[in-house]
XYZ file of C-alpha atoms in Angstrom:
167
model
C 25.912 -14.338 5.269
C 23.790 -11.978 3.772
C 22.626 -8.641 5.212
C 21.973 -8.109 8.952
C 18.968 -5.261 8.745
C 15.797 -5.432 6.125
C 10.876 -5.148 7.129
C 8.742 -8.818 8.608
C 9.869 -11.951 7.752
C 7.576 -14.652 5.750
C 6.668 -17.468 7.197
C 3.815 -20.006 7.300
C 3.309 -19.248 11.201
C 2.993 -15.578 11.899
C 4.248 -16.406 15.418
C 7.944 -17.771 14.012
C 10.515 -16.112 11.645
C 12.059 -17.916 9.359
C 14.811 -18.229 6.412
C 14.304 -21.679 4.433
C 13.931 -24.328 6.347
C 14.832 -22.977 9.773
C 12.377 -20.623 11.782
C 12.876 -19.247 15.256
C 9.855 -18.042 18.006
C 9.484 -14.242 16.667
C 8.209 -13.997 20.844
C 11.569 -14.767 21.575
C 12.987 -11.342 20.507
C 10.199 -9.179 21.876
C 11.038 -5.182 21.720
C 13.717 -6.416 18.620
C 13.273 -5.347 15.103
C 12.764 -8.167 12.645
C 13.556 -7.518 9.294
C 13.650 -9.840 5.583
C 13.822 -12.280 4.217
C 16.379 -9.938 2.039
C 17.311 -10.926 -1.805
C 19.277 -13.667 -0.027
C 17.449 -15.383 2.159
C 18.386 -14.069 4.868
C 15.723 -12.640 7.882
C 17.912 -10.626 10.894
C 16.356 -8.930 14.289
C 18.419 -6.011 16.029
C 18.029 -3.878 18.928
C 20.334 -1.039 19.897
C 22.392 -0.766 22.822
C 20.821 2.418 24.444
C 22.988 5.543 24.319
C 25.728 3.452 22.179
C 26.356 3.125 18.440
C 26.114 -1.330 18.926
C 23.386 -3.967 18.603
C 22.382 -7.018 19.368
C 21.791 -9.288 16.416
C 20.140 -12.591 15.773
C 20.302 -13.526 12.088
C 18.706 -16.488 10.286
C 19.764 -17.358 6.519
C 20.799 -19.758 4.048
C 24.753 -20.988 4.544
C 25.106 -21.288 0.512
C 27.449 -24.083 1.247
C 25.474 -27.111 0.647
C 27.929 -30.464 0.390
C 30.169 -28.920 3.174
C 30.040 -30.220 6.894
C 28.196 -28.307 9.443
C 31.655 -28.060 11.413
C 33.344 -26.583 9.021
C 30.787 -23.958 7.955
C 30.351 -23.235 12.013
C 34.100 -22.509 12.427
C 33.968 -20.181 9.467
C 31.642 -18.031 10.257
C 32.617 -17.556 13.415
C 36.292 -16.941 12.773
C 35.140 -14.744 9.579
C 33.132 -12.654 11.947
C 35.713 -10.027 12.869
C 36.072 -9.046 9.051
C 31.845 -8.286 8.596
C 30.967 -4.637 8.692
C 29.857 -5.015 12.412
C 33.388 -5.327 13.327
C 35.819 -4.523 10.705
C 36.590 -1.255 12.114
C 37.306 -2.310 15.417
C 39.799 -5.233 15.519
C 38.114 -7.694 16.700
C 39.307 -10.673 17.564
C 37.828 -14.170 18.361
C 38.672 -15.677 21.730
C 37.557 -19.217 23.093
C 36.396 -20.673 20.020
C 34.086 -24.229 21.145
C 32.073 -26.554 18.224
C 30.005 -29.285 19.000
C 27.641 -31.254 17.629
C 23.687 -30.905 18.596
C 20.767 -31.401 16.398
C 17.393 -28.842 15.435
C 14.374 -30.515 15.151
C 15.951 -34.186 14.912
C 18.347 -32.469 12.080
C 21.819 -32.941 12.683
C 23.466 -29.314 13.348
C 27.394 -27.907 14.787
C 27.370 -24.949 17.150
C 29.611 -22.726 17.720
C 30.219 -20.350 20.415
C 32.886 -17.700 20.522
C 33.564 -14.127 22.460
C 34.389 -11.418 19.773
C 36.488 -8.529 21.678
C 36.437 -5.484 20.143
C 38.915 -2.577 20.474
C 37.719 0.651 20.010
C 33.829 -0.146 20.365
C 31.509 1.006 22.419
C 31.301 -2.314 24.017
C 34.462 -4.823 25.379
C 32.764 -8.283 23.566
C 29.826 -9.770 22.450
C 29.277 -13.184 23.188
C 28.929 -15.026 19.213
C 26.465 -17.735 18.924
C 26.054 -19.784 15.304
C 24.379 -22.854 14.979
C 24.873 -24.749 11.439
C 21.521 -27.060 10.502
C 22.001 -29.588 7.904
C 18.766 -28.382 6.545
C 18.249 -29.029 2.297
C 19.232 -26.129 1.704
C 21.645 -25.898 4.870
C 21.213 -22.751 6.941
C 22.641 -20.933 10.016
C 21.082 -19.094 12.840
C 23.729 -16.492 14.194
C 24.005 -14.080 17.285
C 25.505 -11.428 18.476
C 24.943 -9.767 21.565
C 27.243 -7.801 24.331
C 27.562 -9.537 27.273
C 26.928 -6.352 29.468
C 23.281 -7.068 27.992
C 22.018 -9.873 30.002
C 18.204 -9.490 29.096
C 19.220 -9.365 25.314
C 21.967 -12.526 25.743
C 18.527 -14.103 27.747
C 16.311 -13.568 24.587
C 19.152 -14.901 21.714
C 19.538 -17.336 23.987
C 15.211 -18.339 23.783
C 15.858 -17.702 20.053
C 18.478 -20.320 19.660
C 16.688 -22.562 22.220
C 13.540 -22.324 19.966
C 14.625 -23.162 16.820
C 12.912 -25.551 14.580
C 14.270 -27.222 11.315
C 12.052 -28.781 8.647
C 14.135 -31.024 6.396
């Protein structure tokens, strides 16, 4: 994955962010701030937890692993997620790892859903959302948001719900 914070992402609807093929309802993640597409593909919206140093994320990019399975891409990122700058520093650790197939727009996709706890952050988890589309070129929609932040977990949620894949 590329970077997580960039300035208005490019796409052919002003109403949708996208990266590649994949865009997501930029209404979705009112009060957020969208940012890309960076060097990378990659287009990311955060918001701050208020009066903590911790975000919510939603990122959209370009997996870079064309040829392997959705599945397999899904898993990694998720279990790669406690090594990303987010969460280095705070030994994280995944807990109740699920994949399953779905489809984007018709597209065959894998999520994945995860809880990433963190030790030492200013927040216990954040519930880990990734869903792989078998896109040409394949791309991922990620997010990352701490469950005490229901509203936030309701908008990645409209996000993810939202998504639409163009082959």
């Amino acid at each position: 994955m590329g970077s997580v914070l960039a300035t208005g992402a490019v796409s052919a609807d002003p109403g949708r962010v996208a990266a590649g093929p994949l865009s997501m309802s930029r209404a979705a993640l009112a009060g957020w701030n969208v940012s890309g597409p960076d060097a990378e593909g990659t287009t990311a919206a955060s918001v701050k937890l208020p009066g903590k140093n911790w975000a919510s994320v939603v990122e959209l990019g370009i997996t870079g692993a064309d040829g392997r399975a959705s599945e397999d891409v899904a898993r990694s990122i998720v279990l790669n997620a406690p090594n990303t700058s987010g969460y280095a520093k705070n030994k994280a650790r995944v807990v109740g790892l699920a994949v399953t197939p779905t489809n984007i727009s018709g597209v065959p996709a894998t999520r994945a859903t995860a809880s990433i706890e963190v030790q030492g952050a200013p927040v216990p988890a954040d519930r880990f959302h990734v869903v792989v589309v078998n896109t040409k070129p394949q791309t991922y929609f990620v997010s990352a948001v701490p469950f005490e932040t229901a509203d936030r977990i309701a908008q990645a949620n409209a996000a993810e719900s939202g998504l639409i894949a163009n082959r």
